[in-house]
Amino acid sequence: MKILITGATGLLGQAIVNQAQSQGIEIHYLSTSKSKMNQFPSAKGYFWNPSEGILDTDCFKGITAIFHLAG
């Protein structure tokens, strides 16, 4: 299983990332902050800027579920 999370660097998102990783689930996450692209050592971060329409669509490859936690 591979999941994509928006809002992964927030309080709830971090808890979901940690729980999912403990169960061997692969994580992709979107971040609007380039400085948070490597926040999780075993998860893959992708840059997202909704106001400019920027999204790395590689983030969707192989995804089986999406958790949308961004404000």
Coordinates of N, CA, C and O in Angstrom, one line a residue:
M1 N 0.8 -1.2 0.0 CA 0.0 0.0 0.0 C 0.9 1.2 0.0 O 1.9 1.3 0.6
K2 N 0.4 2.3 -0.7 CA 1.1 3.5 -0.8 C 0.1 4.6 -0.6 O -0.9 4.6 -1.4
I3 N 0.3 5.6 0.3 CA -0.6 6.7 0.5 C 0.0 8.0 0.3 O 1.2 8.2 0.4
L4 N -0.8 9.0 -0.1 CA -0.5 10.3 -0.3 C -1.2 11.2 0.8 O -2.4 11.0 1.0
I5 N -0.4 12.0 1.5 CA -0.9 12.8 2.5 C -0.7 14.3 2.2 O 0.4 14.7 2.0
T6 N -1.7 15.1 2.3 CA -1.6 16.6 2.3 C -1.6 17.0 3.8 O -2.4 16.4 4.5
G7 N -0.8 17.9 4.2 CA -0.8 18.3 5.6 C 0.0 17.3 6.5 O -0.2 17.2 7.7
A8 N 0.9 16.5 5.9 CA 1.6 15.5 6.7 C 2.6 16.1 7.7 O 2.9 15.4 8.7
T9 N 3.0 17.4 7.6 CA 3.9 18.0 8.5 C 3.2 18.6 9.7 O 3.9 19.1 10.6
G10 N 1.9 18.6 9.7 CA 1.1 19.1 10.8 C 1.0 18.1 11.9 O 1.5 17.0 11.8
L11 N 0.4 18.5 13.0 CA 0.3 17.6 14.2 C -0.4 16.3 13.9 O 0.2 15.2 14.1
L12 N -1.5 16.3 13.3 CA -2.3 15.1 13.0 C -1.6 14.3 11.9 O -1.4 13.1 11.9
G13 N -1.1 15.0 10.9 CA -0.4 14.4 9.7 C 0.9 13.6 10.2 O 1.1 12.5 9.7
Q14 N 1.6 14.2 11.1 CA 2.8 13.5 11.6 C 2.5 12.2 12.3 O 3.2 11.2 12.2
A15 N 1.4 12.2 13.1 CA 0.9 11.0 13.8 C 0.5 10.0 12.8 O 0.8 8.8 12.9
I16 N -0.2 10.4 11.7 CA -0.6 9.4 10.7 C 0.7 8.8 9.9 O 0.7 7.6 9.7
V17 N 1.6 9.7 9.6 CA 2.8 9.2 9.0 C 3.5 8.2 9.8 O 3.9 7.1 9.4
N18 N 3.7 8.5 11.1 CA 4.4 7.6 12.0 C 3.7 6.3 12.1 O 4.3 5.2 12.1
Q19 N 2.4 6.3 12.3 CA 1.6 5.1 12.4 C 1.7 4.2 11.1 O 1.9 3.0 11.1
A20 N 1.5 4.9 10.0 CA 1.6 4.2 8.7 C 2.9 3.6 8.4 O 3.0 2.4 8.0
Q21 N 4.0 4.3 8.7 CA 5.3 3.8 8.5 C 5.6 2.6 9.5 O 6.3 1.7 9.1
S22 N 5.0 2.6 10.7 CA 5.2 1.5 11.6 C 4.6 0.2 11.1 O 4.9 -0.9 11.5
Q23 N 3.6 0.4 10.1 CA 2.9 -0.7 9.5 C 3.4 -1.1 8.1 O 2.9 -1.9 7.4
G24 N 4.5 -0.4 7.8 CA 5.2 -0.7 6.5 C 4.5 -0.1 5.3 O 4.7 -0.5 4.2
I25 N 3.7 0.9 5.5 CA 3.0 1.6 4.4 C 3.9 2.7 3.9 O 4.5 3.5 4.6
E26 N 4.1 2.7 2.5 CA 4.9 3.7 1.9 C 4.1 5.1 1.8 O 2.9 5.1 1.6
I27 N 4.9 6.2 2.1 CA 4.3 7.5 2.2 C 4.8 8.4 1.2 O 6.0 8.6 1.0
H28 N 3.9 9.1 0.5 CA 4.2 10.3 -0.3 C 3.4 11.4 0.4 O 2.4 11.2 0.9
Y29 N 4.0 12.6 0.4 CA 3.3 13.8 1.0 C 3.5 15.0 0.2 O 4.6 15.2 -0.5
L30 N 2.5 15.9 0.2 CA 2.6 17.2 -0.5 C 2.9 18.2 0.6 O 2.4 18.2 1.7
S31 N 3.8 19.2 0.2 CA 4.1 20.3 1.1 C 4.2 21.6 0.3 O 4.8 21.6 -0.8
T32 N 3.7 22.6 0.9 CA 3.8 23.9 0.2 C 5.1 24.6 0.6 O 5.4 25.7 0.2
S33 N 5.9 24.0 1.5 CA 7.2 24.5 1.9 C 8.3 23.7 1.4 O 8.4 22.5 1.8
K34 N 9.2 24.2 0.6 CA 10.3 23.5 0.1 C 11.3 23.0 1.2 O 11.9 22.0 1.1
S35 N 11.3 23.8 2.3 CA 12.2 23.4 3.4 C 11.7 22.2 4.2 O 12.4 21.6 4.9
K36 N 10.5 21.7 3.9 CA 9.9 20.5 4.6 C 9.9 19.3 3.7 O 9.3 18.3 4.0
M37 N 10.6 19.4 2.5 CA 10.6 18.3 1.6 C 11.3 17.1 2.1 O 11.0 16.0 1.6
N38 N 12.1 17.2 3.1 CA 12.8 16.0 3.6 C 12.6 15.9 5.1 O 13.4 15.4 5.8
Q39 N 11.4 16.2 5.5 CA 11.0 16.2 6.9 C 11.0 14.7 7.5 O 11.3 14.5 8.6
F40 N 10.6 13.8 6.6 CA 10.5 12.4 7.0 C 11.6 11.6 6.3 O 11.5 11.5 5.1
P41 N 12.5 10.9 7.0 CA 13.6 10.2 6.3 C 13.1 9.1 5.4 O 13.8 8.8 4.4
S42 N 12.0 8.5 5.7 CA 11.6 7.3 4.8 C 10.3 7.6 4.1 O 9.6 6.7 3.7
A43 N 10.0 8.9 3.9 CA 8.8 9.3 3.1 C 9.3 10.2 2.0 O 10.3 10.9 2.1
K44 N 8.5 10.3 0.9 CA 8.9 11.1 -0.3 C 8.0 12.3 -0.3 O 6.8 12.2 -0.4
G45 N 8.7 13.5 -0.2 CA 7.9 14.8 -0.3 C 7.9 15.4 -1.7 O 8.8 15.2 -2.4
Y46 N 6.8 16.0 -2.0 CA 6.6 16.6 -3.3 C 6.1 18.1 -3.1 O 5.2 18.3 -2.2
F47 N 6.6 19.0 -3.9 CA 6.2 20.4 -3.7 C 4.9 20.6 -4.3 O 4.6 20.1 -5.4
W48 N 4.1 21.5 -3.6 CA 2.7 21.8 -4.1 C 2.5 23.3 -3.8 O 2.7 23.8 -2.7
N49 N 2.2 24.1 -4.8 CA 1.8 25.5 -4.7 C 0.5 25.7 -5.4 O 0.4 26.0 -6.6
P50 N -0.6 25.6 -4.6 CA -2.0 25.7 -5.2 C -2.2 27.0 -5.9 O -2.9 27.1 -6.9
S51 N -1.7 28.1 -5.3 CA -2.0 29.4 -5.8 C -1.4 29.7 -7.2 O -1.9 30.5 -8.0
E52 N -0.3 28.9 -7.5 CA 0.4 29.1 -8.8 C 0.1 27.9 -9.7 O 0.6 27.8 -10.8
G53 N -0.7 26.9 -9.2 CA -1.0 25.7 -10.0 C 0.1 24.8 -10.2 O 0.2 24.1 -11.2
I54 N 1.1 24.8 -9.2 CA 2.2 23.9 -9.3 C 2.0 22.6 -8.5 O 1.7 22.7 -7.3
L55 N 2.1 21.5 -9.1 CA 2.0 20.2 -8.5 C 2.8 19.2 -9.2 O 2.7 19.0 -10.4
D56 N 3.7 18.5 -8.5 CA 4.5 17.4 -9.2 C 3.6 16.2 -9.2 O 3.3 15.5 -8.2
T57 N 3.1 15.9 -10.4 CA 2.1 14.8 -10.5 C 2.7 13.4 -10.3 O 2.0 12.4 -10.2
D58 N 4.0 13.3 -10.2 CA 4.7 12.0 -9.8 C 4.2 11.6 -8.4 O 4.3 10.4 -8.1
C59 N 3.7 12.5 -7.6 CA 3.2 12.2 -6.3 C 2.1 11.1 -6.3 O 1.9 10.4 -5.3
F60 N 1.4 11.0 -7.4 CA 0.2 10.1 -7.5 C 0.6 8.7 -8.0 O -0.2 7.8 -7.9
K61 N 1.8 8.5 -8.4 CA 2.2 7.2 -9.0 C 2.1 6.1 -7.9 O 2.8 6.1 -6.9
G62 N 1.3 5.1 -8.2 CA 1.1 4.0 -7.3 C 0.3 4.2 -6.1 O 0.2 3.3 -5.2
I63 N -0.3 5.4 -5.9 CA -1.1 5.7 -4.7 C -2.4 4.9 -4.7 O -3.1 4.8 -5.6
T64 N -2.7 4.4 -3.5 CA -3.9 3.6 -3.3 C -4.9 4.3 -2.4 O -6.1 4.0 -2.4
A65 N -4.4 5.4 -1.7 CA -5.3 6.2 -0.8 C -4.7 7.5 -0.6 O -3.5 7.7 -0.6
I66 N -5.6 8.5 -0.4 CA -5.2 9.9 -0.2 C -5.8 10.4 1.1 O -7.0 10.2 1.3
F67 N -5.0 11.0 2.0 CA -5.5 11.6 3.2 C -5.3 13.2 3.0 O -4.2 13.6 2.9
H68 N -6.4 13.9 2.9 CA -6.3 15.3 2.7 C -6.5 16.0 4.1 O -7.6 16.1 4.6
L69 N -5.4 16.5 4.7 CA -5.4 17.2 6.0 C -5.1 18.6 5.9 O -5.1 19.3 6.9
A70 N -4.7 19.1 4.7 CA -4.3 20.5 4.6 C -5.5 21.4 4.8 O -6.6 21.1 4.3
G71 N -5.3 22.5 5.5 CA -6.3 23.5 5.9 C -7.1 24.0 4.8 O -8.2 24.4 4.8

